[in-house]
XYZ file of C-alpha atoms in Angstrom:
746
model
C 25.169 31.137 -37.174
C 26.828 34.039 -39.016
C 27.457 35.943 -35.756
C 29.162 33.205 -33.956
C 32.866 34.201 -35.229
C 32.306 37.624 -34.098
C 31.422 36.502 -30.455
C 33.701 36.617 -27.534
C 34.677 33.222 -25.700
C 32.177 33.899 -22.967
C 29.433 34.620 -25.408
C 30.339 31.483 -27.333
C 30.193 29.419 -24.145
C 26.532 30.769 -23.591
C 25.529 29.358 -26.997
C 27.396 26.207 -26.417
C 25.297 25.744 -23.256
C 22.161 26.717 -24.971
C 22.894 24.183 -27.675
C 23.349 21.421 -24.886
C 20.142 22.371 -23.184
C 18.283 22.294 -26.675
C 19.623 18.789 -27.438
C 18.439 17.515 -23.999
C 14.975 19.033 -24.292
C 14.709 17.745 -27.849
C 15.739 14.098 -26.911
C 13.431 14.153 -23.823
C 10.563 15.460 -25.868
C 10.850 13.107 -28.703
C 10.999 10.122 -26.289
C 8.028 11.056 -24.400
C 6.143 11.827 -27.592
C 6.962 8.299 -29.009
C 5.597 6.883 -25.748
C 2.328 8.800 -25.864
C 1.950 7.758 -29.481
C 2.360 4.146 -28.531
C -0.120 4.719 -25.725
C -2.728 6.228 -27.851
C -2.397 3.502 -30.326
C -2.967 0.942 -27.732
C -5.963 2.763 -26.565
C -7.408 2.752 -29.960
C -7.074 -1.003 -29.948
C -8.538 -1.384 -26.465
C -11.583 0.907 -27.435
C -12.148 -1.192 -30.657
C -12.207 -4.221 -28.404
C -14.495 -2.356 -26.073
C -16.993 -2.035 -28.768
C -16.954 -5.887 -29.548
C -17.265 -6.425 -25.961
C -20.239 -4.097 -25.901
C -22.078 -6.007 -28.464
C -21.477 -9.241 -26.707
C -22.848 -7.620 -23.468
C -26.047 -6.505 -25.124
C -26.509 -9.735 -27.003
C -26.321 -11.575 -23.688
C -28.558 -8.832 -21.874
C -31.083 -8.019 -24.468
C -33.483 -6.327 -21.934
C -30.616 -3.882 -21.165
C -30.346 -2.829 -24.837
C -33.682 -0.994 -24.804
C -34.188 2.489 -23.398
C -37.226 1.098 -21.563
C -35.334 -1.464 -19.376
C -36.693 0.213 -16.394
C -40.162 -1.303 -17.039
C -40.975 -4.209 -14.636
C -42.406 -6.323 -17.391
C -40.056 -8.607 -19.215
C -40.890 -7.458 -22.524
C -38.698 -8.029 -25.482
C -36.944 -5.258 -27.418
C -39.377 -5.551 -30.565
C -42.372 -5.522 -28.267
C -41.832 -2.333 -26.320
C -41.341 0.060 -29.281
C -44.639 -1.394 -30.916
C -46.421 -0.567 -27.811
C -45.246 2.898 -27.466
C -45.499 3.563 -31.254
C -49.141 2.825 -31.018
C -49.632 5.018 -27.995
C -48.124 7.824 -29.883
C -50.328 7.288 -32.752
C -53.369 7.318 -30.744
C -52.248 10.482 -28.865
C -50.763 12.577 -31.732
C -52.293 10.961 -34.753
C -49.135 10.700 -36.757
C -46.390 8.012 -36.823
C -43.470 8.437 -34.850
C -40.189 6.444 -34.429
C -37.970 5.366 -31.509
C -35.160 7.478 -30.724
C -31.703 5.938 -31.140
C -32.933 3.068 -33.190
C -30.063 1.691 -35.293
C -29.525 -0.614 -38.215
C -26.442 -2.845 -39.146
C -26.059 -2.823 -42.942
C -23.114 -3.416 -45.089
C -21.933 -0.410 -46.939
C -21.198 -0.299 -50.801
C -17.381 -0.422 -50.027
C -17.544 -3.675 -48.356
C -17.616 -2.475 -44.747
C -20.245 -2.677 -42.301
C -20.636 -0.023 -39.727
C -22.217 -0.422 -36.377
C -24.166 2.726 -35.833
C -24.550 2.080 -32.169
C -20.724 1.946 -31.810
C -20.327 5.167 -33.790
C -23.155 7.481 -33.279
C -24.701 5.646 -30.358
C -21.752 6.768 -28.520
C -21.935 4.046 -25.856
C -25.307 4.750 -24.522
C -27.521 4.574 -27.477
C -28.288 0.830 -27.545
C -28.974 -1.232 -30.654
C -32.575 -2.152 -30.612
C -34.577 -3.875 -33.136
C -37.254 -1.627 -34.642
C -40.517 -2.354 -36.443
C -40.676 -2.112 -40.036
C -41.576 1.377 -41.413
C -42.872 2.550 -44.784
C -40.036 3.288 -47.242
C -41.237 6.632 -47.630
C -40.691 7.482 -44.000
C -36.992 6.510 -44.037
C -34.081 8.159 -45.773
C -30.800 6.543 -45.772
C -27.923 8.950 -45.916
C -24.691 7.307 -46.482
C -21.552 9.029 -44.966
C -17.942 9.182 -46.449
C -16.929 6.260 -44.269
C -19.894 3.827 -45.244
C -22.101 4.671 -42.392
C -25.781 4.569 -43.019
C -27.827 7.011 -40.743
C -31.554 6.625 -40.499
C -33.490 9.849 -40.648
C -37.330 9.661 -40.377
C -39.636 12.011 -41.788
C -41.726 14.385 -39.495
C -39.175 13.682 -36.734
C -37.890 16.767 -34.957
C -34.429 16.861 -33.358
C -34.477 16.393 -29.632
C -32.398 18.807 -27.607
C -28.692 18.211 -28.144
C -29.067 16.591 -31.438
C -28.051 19.542 -33.433
C -24.819 19.869 -31.545
C -24.077 16.101 -31.988
C -24.717 16.286 -35.752
C -22.347 19.073 -36.194
C -19.766 17.094 -34.092
C -20.322 14.088 -36.345
C -19.576 16.055 -39.486
C -16.302 17.226 -38.194
C -12.869 16.012 -39.096
C -12.121 14.482 -35.557
C -15.549 12.587 -35.778
C -14.653 11.182 -39.122
C -11.269 9.852 -37.748
C -13.153 8.162 -34.983
C -15.812 6.798 -37.140
C -13.040 5.441 -39.554
C -11.272 3.866 -36.427
C -14.564 1.935 -35.422
C -15.316 0.628 -38.820
C -15.650 -3.162 -39.363
C -15.314 -5.231 -42.288
C -18.197 -7.184 -43.568
C -18.480 -10.441 -42.051
C -18.456 -13.592 -44.194
C -21.696 -15.581 -44.240
C -21.321 -19.365 -43.820
C -23.183 -21.964 -45.460
C -25.653 -22.214 -42.704
C -26.386 -18.441 -43.236
C -24.885 -17.396 -39.974
C -22.514 -14.435 -39.820
C -18.853 -15.058 -38.751
C -17.978 -11.465 -38.430
C -19.028 -8.633 -35.969
C -22.633 -8.723 -36.736
C -25.250 -8.894 -33.993
C -25.698 -12.451 -34.626
C -22.118 -13.557 -33.907
C -22.523 -14.049 -30.342
C -23.008 -17.680 -29.710
C -23.185 -19.931 -26.682
C -20.222 -22.184 -26.073
C -19.869 -25.380 -24.308
C -19.094 -23.735 -20.932
C -22.209 -21.356 -21.254
C -20.099 -18.253 -21.766
C -20.744 -15.849 -24.747
C -18.076 -15.734 -27.470
C -17.643 -13.044 -29.971
C -15.674 -13.614 -32.947
C -14.611 -10.059 -34.461
C -13.776 -9.232 -37.919
C -10.578 -7.949 -39.127
C -8.958 -5.812 -36.303
C -5.404 -4.446 -36.198
C -3.108 -6.817 -38.212
C -5.729 -9.508 -38.832
C -9.083 -10.885 -37.897
C -8.777 -13.014 -34.772
C -11.728 -14.522 -32.953
C -12.294 -12.736 -29.539
C -14.146 -13.902 -26.490
C -15.702 -11.580 -24.053
C -17.334 -12.079 -20.722
C -20.566 -9.999 -20.904
C -20.631 -9.691 -17.131
C -17.239 -7.628 -17.284
C -18.256 -5.053 -19.709
C -18.835 -2.345 -17.274
C -15.594 -2.819 -15.530
C -13.857 -2.772 -18.854
C -15.594 0.358 -19.898
C -14.559 2.003 -16.513
C -10.977 1.017 -16.957
C -10.726 2.405 -20.369
C -12.297 5.598 -19.331
C -9.568 6.055 -16.624
C -6.902 5.185 -19.243
C -8.160 7.852 -21.826
C -8.261 10.404 -18.954
C -4.828 9.640 -17.912
C -3.322 9.442 -21.513
C -4.913 12.906 -22.053
C -3.459 14.387 -18.936
C -0.152 13.161 -20.147
C -0.525 14.706 -23.401
C -1.438 17.921 -21.739
C 1.632 17.773 -19.465
C 3.936 17.154 -22.512
C 2.447 20.070 -24.221
C 3.094 22.351 -21.348
C 6.687 21.182 -20.993
C 7.018 22.169 -24.899
C 5.479 25.381 -24.168
C 7.538 26.330 -20.982
C 10.804 25.329 -22.759
C 9.921 27.680 -25.758
C 9.217 30.511 -23.367
C 12.400 29.684 -21.451
C 14.563 29.681 -24.619
C 12.744 33.013 -25.814
C 13.555 34.503 -22.490
C 17.342 33.452 -22.298
C 17.804 34.814 -25.808
C 15.999 38.060 -24.901
C 18.327 38.444 -21.937
C 21.267 37.880 -23.904
C 20.248 40.519 -26.360
C 19.527 42.987 -23.440
C 23.209 42.495 -22.043
C 25.347 42.245 -25.299
C 23.152 44.260 -27.594
C 23.710 41.445 -30.197
C 20.578 40.682 -32.035
C 20.862 36.945 -31.987
C 17.169 35.988 -30.950
C 15.535 35.767 -34.339
C 18.607 34.146 -35.986
C 19.020 31.401 -33.190
C 15.465 30.658 -33.104
C 15.129 30.235 -37.009
C 18.252 28.233 -37.328
C 18.154 26.002 -34.216
C 14.678 25.999 -32.447
C 12.186 26.124 -35.286
C 13.571 23.072 -36.981
C 13.121 20.794 -33.777
C 10.314 18.581 -32.964
C 9.144 20.184 -29.768
C 8.925 23.644 -31.494
C 5.900 22.653 -33.695
C 4.185 20.124 -31.323
C 2.119 18.964 -34.369
C 2.000 15.387 -33.233
C 0.988 16.095 -29.733
C -1.744 18.634 -30.860
C -3.048 15.868 -33.233
C -2.993 13.293 -30.432
C -4.867 15.662 -28.027
C -7.612 16.318 -30.569
C -7.857 12.500 -31.214
C -8.212 11.823 -27.558
C -10.985 14.317 -27.209
C -12.924 12.901 -30.245
C -12.493 9.309 -28.789
C -13.594 10.286 -25.523
C -16.511 12.285 -26.883
C -17.564 9.261 -28.915
C -17.168 6.602 -26.488
C -18.027 8.105 -23.141
C -19.806 11.493 -23.721
C -22.588 10.428 -26.150
C -20.806 12.680 -28.835
C -21.092 15.769 -26.689
C -17.762 17.349 -27.387
C -18.415 20.177 -24.857
C -19.204 17.718 -22.037
C -16.156 15.664 -22.995
C -13.853 18.610 -22.855
C -15.224 19.616 -19.487
C -14.428 16.366 -18.044
C -11.034 16.023 -19.634
C -10.014 19.445 -18.618
C -11.482 19.276 -15.140
C -8.192 19.670 -13.359
C -7.218 22.825 -15.036
C -9.301 25.102 -12.671
C -7.504 26.531 -9.851
C -9.675 27.772 -7.124
C -8.850 29.951 -4.099
C -8.614 28.258 -0.525
C -8.835 31.501 1.296
C -12.380 31.034 2.525
C -11.878 27.412 3.317
C -8.867 28.470 5.444
C -10.815 31.072 7.051
C -13.486 28.592 8.018
C -10.923 26.087 9.247
C -9.509 28.812 11.316
C -12.967 29.736 12.694
C -13.850 26.142 13.741
C -10.497 25.852 15.698
C -10.988 29.295 17.262
C -14.370 28.204 18.534
C -13.233 24.818 19.656
C -10.208 26.027 21.753
C -12.255 28.090 24.375
C -14.775 25.318 24.645
C -11.902 22.741 25.227
C -10.167 24.941 27.843
C -13.311 25.647 29.692
C -14.536 22.193 29.824
C -11.101 20.939 31.112
C -11.234 23.544 33.856
C -14.825 22.502 34.823
C -13.744 18.788 34.934
C -11.356 19.471 37.611
C -13.677 21.139 39.836
C -15.089 19.379 42.775
C -18.670 20.425 42.280
C -18.650 19.026 38.820
C -17.180 15.736 39.902
C -19.735 15.393 42.530
C -22.471 15.940 40.036
C -21.091 13.407 37.593
C -19.968 10.276 39.451
C -18.515 8.670 36.358
C -16.506 11.777 35.380
C -13.445 9.752 35.025
C -15.118 7.313 32.633
C -16.485 10.417 30.588
C -13.037 11.801 30.236
C -11.808 8.496 29.162
C -14.623 8.313 26.359
C -13.753 11.735 25.135
C -9.942 10.950 25.062
C -10.811 7.866 22.769
C -12.790 10.194 20.368
C -10.438 13.129 20.507
C -7.309 11.192 19.225
C -8.651 10.149 15.713
C -10.417 13.538 15.354
C -7.383 15.619 16.216
C -5.241 13.252 14.063
C -7.510 13.950 11.123
C -7.181 17.639 11.451
C -3.280 17.013 11.529
C -3.564 15.211 8.226
C -5.307 18.059 6.925
C -2.372 20.227 7.703
C -0.260 17.718 5.831
C -2.377 18.279 2.732
C -1.929 22.067 3.210
C 1.882 21.780 3.279
C 2.050 19.385 0.383
C 0.182 21.704 -1.694
C 2.298 24.734 -0.841
C 5.483 22.601 -1.429
C 4.276 21.626 -4.783
C 4.090 17.835 -3.896
C 1.775 16.175 -6.289
C -0.231 14.215 -3.526
C -3.229 14.058 -5.922
C -1.241 11.960 -8.176
C 0.342 9.932 -5.391
C -3.064 9.098 -3.814
C -4.823 8.679 -7.072
C -7.533 11.277 -6.180
C -9.798 12.733 -8.725
C -8.406 15.827 -10.162
C -11.684 17.611 -9.719
C -11.894 17.031 -5.999
C -9.551 17.488 -3.140
C -9.365 16.333 0.280
C -9.664 19.222 2.659
C -9.044 20.102 6.328
C -12.451 21.676 6.904
C -14.316 18.640 7.602
C -11.975 17.503 10.474
C -11.983 21.081 11.786
C -15.681 21.034 12.007
C -15.858 17.732 13.596
C -13.239 18.825 16.217
C -15.265 21.814 16.960
C -18.214 19.839 17.687
C -16.512 17.303 19.904
C -15.013 20.273 21.950
C -18.435 21.740 22.301
C -20.016 18.287 23.312
C -17.226 18.033 25.839
C -18.045 21.466 27.190
C -21.828 20.756 27.391
C -21.123 17.564 29.383
C -18.915 19.082 31.924
C -20.805 22.592 32.031
C -24.024 20.355 32.622
C -25.998 22.413 30.287
C -29.450 21.032 30.251
C -28.698 18.226 32.737
C -32.306 18.231 33.818
C -33.266 17.000 30.272
C -30.107 15.595 28.701
C -27.537 13.361 30.779
C -24.004 14.737 30.395
C -22.981 11.348 29.505
C -25.325 11.461 26.310
C -23.337 14.204 24.573
C -20.636 11.851 23.192
C -23.247 9.622 21.707
C -24.957 12.600 20.219
C -21.451 13.780 18.639
C -20.936 10.094 17.446
C -24.210 10.076 15.711
C -23.718 13.521 14.031
C -20.255 12.366 12.910
C -21.650 9.179 11.341
C -24.476 11.209 9.602
C -21.715 13.436 8.245
C -19.595 10.673 6.937
C -22.207 8.630 5.343
C -24.407 11.261 4.135
C -25.412 10.267 0.492
C -26.163 13.876 -0.521
C -23.674 15.721 -2.594
C -22.794 18.244 0.209
C -20.237 18.364 2.876
C -17.362 17.126 0.643
C -18.916 14.057 -0.650
C -16.154 13.091 -2.878
C -13.655 13.334 -0.071
C -15.809 11.300 2.289
C -16.435 8.718 -0.455
C -12.639 8.448 -0.979
C -12.148 7.800 2.630
C -14.816 5.307 3.148
C -13.679 3.398 -0.062
C -10.012 3.288 0.968
C -10.965 2.365 4.518
C -13.192 -0.511 3.182
C -10.282 -1.774 0.936
C -8.060 -2.352 3.930
C -10.347 -5.245 4.760
C -9.730 -6.913 1.527
C -6.030 -6.166 1.223
C -5.020 -9.628 -0.071
C -7.566 -9.591 -2.824
C -6.337 -6.729 -4.801
C -3.140 -4.928 -5.904
C -1.774 -2.934 -2.997
C -1.191 0.657 -4.202
C 0.472 3.609 -2.215
C -2.808 4.843 -0.940
C -3.626 1.527 0.554
C -0.549 0.830 2.641
C -0.470 4.608 3.722
C -3.820 4.320 5.052
C -2.846 1.132 6.889
C 0.032 3.009 8.377
C -2.270 5.887 9.532
C -4.485 3.241 11.335
C -1.355 1.675 12.957
C -0.872 4.930 14.776
C -4.611 4.947 15.992
C -4.332 1.602 18.060
C -5.143 3.486 21.158
C -8.439 4.322 19.930
C -9.095 1.042 18.202
C -8.064 -1.018 21.066
C -10.480 1.037 23.352
C -13.551 0.999 21.230
C -14.930 -2.118 22.834
C -14.490 -0.415 26.260
C -16.759 2.392 25.184
C -19.562 0.132 24.762
C -18.894 -1.558 27.796
C -19.011 1.522 29.917
C -22.274 2.517 28.419
C -23.521 -0.931 28.949
C -22.781 -1.158 32.788
C -23.431 2.758 33.239
C -20.964 5.538 33.704
C -20.580 5.735 37.451
C -17.988 4.870 39.953
C -17.861 1.431 38.596
C -16.784 2.360 35.032
C -13.116 0.963 35.642
C -14.571 -2.569 35.672
C -14.598 -2.688 31.925
C -10.843 -1.753 31.731
C -9.614 -4.160 34.542
C -12.049 -7.205 33.838
C -12.906 -7.384 30.131
C -14.680 -10.701 30.656
C -15.086 -13.281 28.198
C -15.060 -10.948 25.333
C -11.613 -9.763 25.628
C -10.872 -11.169 22.324
C -13.001 -8.540 20.559
C -11.035 -5.585 21.991
C -7.700 -7.614 21.032
C -8.822 -8.252 17.462
C -9.858 -4.609 16.741
C -6.675 -3.221 18.285
C -4.329 -5.430 16.245
C -6.569 -5.380 13.055
C -4.268 -2.412 11.662
C -1.192 -4.476 12.069
C -2.747 -7.683 10.464
C -3.837 -5.533 7.589
C -0.267 -4.200 7.127
C 1.013 -7.780 7.373
C -1.128 -8.948 4.570
C -0.293 -5.947 2.517
C 3.374 -6.728 2.883
C 2.743 -10.259 1.777
C 0.621 -9.190 -1.318
C 3.245 -6.792 -2.388
C 5.955 -9.410 -2.137
C 3.827 -11.741 -4.109
C 3.195 -9.185 -6.680
C 6.831 -7.643 -6.947
C 9.135 -10.453 -5.375
C 11.055 -7.710 -3.726
C 12.703 -8.782 -0.528
C 12.042 -5.393 1.186
C 8.305 -6.069 1.520
C 9.184 -9.169 3.445
C 11.456 -7.100 5.632
C 8.569 -4.670 6.190
C 6.405 -7.659 7.142
C 8.856 -8.503 9.888
C 8.570 -4.915 11.155
C 4.811 -5.330 11.388
C 5.107 -8.596 13.153
C 7.571 -7.060 15.711
C 5.218 -4.082 16.352
C 2.744 -6.291 18.276
C 5.019 -6.961 21.296
C 3.435 -6.135 24.762
C 4.784 -6.530 28.130
C 4.620 -10.193 29.306
C 5.639 -12.122 32.378
C 9.400 -12.063 31.553
C 10.137 -8.474 32.154
C 13.708 -8.611 30.796
C 12.501 -10.455 27.522
C 10.044 -7.759 27.106
C 12.503 -4.948 27.308
C 14.873 -6.583 24.869
C 12.107 -7.127 22.463
C 10.874 -3.516 22.584
C 14.327 -2.272 22.059
C 14.931 -4.451 19.073
C 11.772 -3.345 17.692
C 12.357 0.358 18.340
C 15.817 0.198 16.695
C 14.519 -1.614 13.709
C 11.442 0.490 13.111
C 13.376 3.763 13.568
C 16.062 2.656 11.176
C 13.261 1.683 8.585
C 11.669 5.212 8.962
C 15.026 6.982 8.280
C 16.470 4.741 5.595
C 13.444 3.492 3.662
C 10.452 5.657 4.236
C 12.498 8.863 4.458
C 15.773 7.975 2.480
C 17.697 10.137 4.768
C 21.255 9.624 6.232
C 22.705 9.682 2.586
C 26.420 10.383 2.400
C 27.918 13.462 0.642
C 24.408 15.387 0.931
C 24.671 19.205 1.138
C 23.323 19.130 4.564
C 24.717 16.278 6.882
C 22.563 13.278 7.511
C 19.865 14.371 5.021
C 19.521 13.630 1.236
C 20.771 15.655 -1.858
C 17.247 16.749 -2.802
C 15.057 18.509 -0.357
C 11.678 20.134 -1.014
C 11.239 21.872 2.418
C 14.176 24.078 1.728
C 13.055 26.737 4.200
C 12.633 24.266 7.059
C 16.001 22.422 7.146
C 16.048 22.304 11.017
C 12.676 20.410 10.957
C 14.456 17.382 9.227
C 16.945 17.063 12.260
C 14.023 17.705 14.617
C 11.989 14.927 12.863
C 15.053 12.367 12.991
C 15.422 12.910 16.763
C 11.720 12.970 17.769
C 10.851 9.964 15.623
C 13.453 7.728 17.212
C 12.531 8.980 20.674
C 8.780 8.236 20.292
C 9.683 4.784 18.793
C 10.921 4.005 22.514
C 7.423 5.272 23.892
C 7.123 1.752 25.617
C 9.625 2.886 28.191
C 6.991 4.989 29.587
C 4.978 2.112 30.885
C 7.983 0.727 32.841
C 7.671 2.797 36.132
C 5.217 1.388 38.574
C 4.666 4.696 40.244
C 3.369 7.816 38.329
C 0.260 8.618 36.253
C -2.499 6.050 35.854
C -2.158 3.507 33.297
C -5.022 4.891 31.151
C -3.557 8.419 31.314
C -0.227 6.751 29.942
C -2.040 5.079 27.173
C -3.583 8.397 26.221
C -0.357 10.214 26.183
C 1.421 7.494 24.232
C -1.556 7.524 21.605
C -1.050 11.316 21.170
C 2.489 11.209 20.754
C 2.158 8.435 18.215
C -0.439 10.471 16.423
C 2.196 13.402 16.380
C 4.910 11.163 15.152
C 2.824 9.870 12.297
C 2.040 13.507 11.302
C 5.562 14.360 10.889
C 6.315 11.073 9.209
C 3.645 11.837 6.523
C 5.605 15.141 5.653
C 8.788 13.375 4.894
C 7.266 10.106 3.397
C 5.340 11.974 0.702
C 8.270 14.157 -0.144
C 10.234 10.937 -0.627
C 7.532 9.437 -2.866
C 7.308 12.645 -4.817
C 11.029 12.726 -5.463
C 11.031 9.111 -6.472
C 8.020 10.057 -9.167
C 10.207 12.763 -10.470
C 13.340 10.578 -10.822
C 11.403 8.079 -12.789
C 9.188 10.855 -14.758
C 5.964 9.339 -13.319
C 3.444 11.983 -14.047
C 0.319 9.835 -14.927
C -1.133 6.703 -13.419
C -0.822 3.207 -14.555
C -4.376 2.209 -15.388
C -4.803 -1.584 -15.888
C -6.170 -2.060 -19.336
C -8.880 -4.852 -19.655
C -7.944 -6.596 -22.807
C -4.783 -8.664 -23.381
C -3.378 -10.548 -26.243
C -2.447 -14.100 -25.730
C -0.417 -14.733 -28.872
C 0.106 -11.480 -30.819
C 0.232 -12.129 -34.662
C 3.190 -11.109 -36.787
C 3.059 -9.786 -40.377
C 4.251 -12.059 -42.925
C 4.710 -11.882 -46.746
C 3.150 -15.219 -47.111
C -0.640 -14.488 -46.991
C -1.583 -18.244 -46.505
C 0.920 -18.541 -43.504
C -0.398 -15.252 -41.991
C -3.933 -16.806 -42.188
C -2.906 -20.030 -40.581
C -1.234 -17.940 -37.871
C -4.216 -16.023 -37.374
C -6.493 -18.921 -36.806
C -4.416 -19.989 -33.900
C -4.064 -16.628 -32.056
C -6.760 -15.390 -29.946
C -7.919 -12.103 -28.277
C -9.316 -12.629 -24.890
C -10.701 -10.556 -22.023
C -8.947 -10.967 -18.739
C -7.598 -8.749 -16.032
C -3.852 -8.399 -16.323
C -1.890 -8.874 -13.119
C -0.018 -5.483 -13.900
C -2.229 -3.249 -15.900
C 0.151 -0.540 -16.967
C 0.499 0.890 -20.606
C 4.183 -0.224 -20.649
C 3.240 -3.884 -20.134
C 0.414 -3.872 -22.510
C 2.239 -1.819 -25.093
C 4.502 -4.752 -25.935
C 1.588 -6.954 -26.453
C -0.362 -4.372 -28.431
C 2.578 -3.336 -30.742
C 2.560 -6.479 -32.696
C -1.227 -7.352 -32.627
C-alpha cells in the first residue's frame, strides 16, 4: 500500500493484524472449499451409481416400473398401456400416448442416454410402449445426445412447461452431461454389455447384476442388490442435503468475513480520517479466493440441479424449497404463551387436588386413595421430566447450541415444549377430577388415570399431521431404536435417549404394579402388589433394568465400532448402577459409595469436561456458553454429586414410607438429569466447534473395492479394470471423509 509508509506504528500494527486475520480466513476458506469440492465430486459419482442401481431395481421389479403398479392384476408393462390406449381411443376418438414413456437409443456421437435417468428424474419410469406411427413421433436431439419423444396432439400436463424450461437451462445440461452413458458394446450373442436395459442378468446366486459402462476412470462391472435401491436413494438424498447445507454455511462464512473486513476498515477511516478502505480492499481482499466465492456459488447451483434432477422430478422450485427449508425463522412467542397458559391452568388443579387428597372425607369416599396417589406419582414423573427437557431445548436455542445438528433433527421441524405442557395440564386435571369426585356417580375416581393414559396414547400415536407429528415421530423412532441398539451404529441421540430413560427407572420399574393394582381393585388391599409381586416379579425387574441393559449394549457396540477404551469404562458404570440393598448391609454401602464416586467423577470429567486446570473460573473449563450463569456450574457440580448418593435416603428404618422415598428419589434423579442435559449438550457443542463439525456424516451406499489408477499403458489399464469391481454394500462408517479416499481414485 502506498499509504503504509505514512502511517504511525499503531496504525501499521492495525494493518498487520488485519493481514494476519485475512491470511487465517483465506487458508480456512480454501481448505473447506477443497473439502466441499471433493464431497461434491463423490456425490456425483454416487448418483451415477444410483442410476445404474435404479435400472437394476426396475429390471428386477418390472411391475414397479409402470405408473399403473397399483392395479391388482399382474399385467406386464406392455399390456397395461395397450389397454389404456384402447380405452382412450374409444372415449376420445383420437390416439393418445402414455405419459412418461421413454426410449433407449444410442446418439449420433456414440453415447446412449437413458431418458428415464435424465428427464424421468427418478420417478418417471422406463416402460415399454407399443409402436406408434412415425408421423405421430418426433425425435428432438438435444446438445448432449438425448432423444426426447414428443407426440403430436398431446398437450403438456400441468408442470411440464416448467420442467421443460428447466431442462433447457445450463444447470440442467450439466446434470444431463453428468448422467450420460457410453454406448454399450454388443457381444456376438447380440446382448448388450453396457448400461442398457438388457444388461441385468441372473447370476449363479440368483442376485441381479448390472455391468455398467464407462464411469469415472474406466468401465468396471457393477453389481447391485435391487432390494436395497430405496435405502441407497434415501441415503444419497440425505447426503446431498447435508452437502448443500455445508455449502450454504461456507458461503455465509465468506459473506460475514467480507462484512467484517469492510466494517473494520470503515471504523479505521472514521477514527484516523485516512481513506484506506478502497485501497486495501482492491489490493488485499479482492484477489483472495473467499472474496469472489465463484467455486462455492457454482457448487451450490450444481447441487440444486442435481437434487432437482434426481429427487424432485425436475421441479427446481420444489427442490429449492426442500434444500432451503431450514432458512425460515419463525417466532416462538405464541408457543411460549400456550405453554405458559397450560402450566398456569395446571398449577391450581394440582394444588387443589393435593389439598383434597388430604381431607378425611375424601379419603373416606375413596378407600384406595393411597393407591390412586401412587398411580398418579408414576405418571407424573415422566410427564414432568418431558416438560423439563422442553426447557432444555429453550435454553439451548437461546444459548445458540446447535441441538438440531447434534440430535440429527430435520431442519424443517423442531422438538417443542408445548406438547409436554399440554399432557401435564391434562394429568393435573385428571388428578383434580379424581379427588374432587366430579361425576363420581357415573365415572369412578380411579378411572381418570386410565382416561388420561388413553388420551396420551392417542396423541402420541396419532397418524394425522397435527399435534407436532414430526416431533412425535422422532421420539417414537428413537425410543424404538433403543430396543435394537446392538444392530446399528450408536449415535449421540441414541445414547442420550438411553441416559434419559435411565433417570426414569422409578416409573419403568413400577409400571407393572399399575396393572396389578387395577387388576385386584384400588381399595385397602392395593399394597398387596408392592409387597407381594408374586410369580411375575421378573416382569417388573426386567422393565426396570431395561434402560441399564440398553446402555450396556450401546457401550459394547460403540467399543466394537471405535475400539476406544472409554466406552468399556462407561459399560462398567452402567453395570455398577444396578446395585440394590442386599442381605449384607456393609457390602451394599461400599458398593453404593463406589458407584456414586465413580458416576459423579464420570459426569464431571467426561460428560461435562469440567475441573480443568488454569481455567478463567476455578474448577470449570476455558470455554463456557452460559456466561451469564456462572454460579449455575458450581451449583450443578455440588447437587450432581449429592444426588448420586441418593441411595443413602433408603438407609434409615424410620421416616417416610418406602414408596414415598422412591418417589422423592425419582423426582431428584429427574432434576439431576435435567441439569445434566444443559452441560452435556454444551460440552458436545464445543467439541463440534473445535473439530469444525457443522454437517452430518451421512453413510454413502456405494463403496469401491479396488479403485483403479490411471496408467499411460492403455492395455495395462484395461487389464486392471477387468479385475476391479464396484459393488453395493453398506459401509461400516459412512462418512464423506472415509468414502472420499476411495472415490478420489475411482
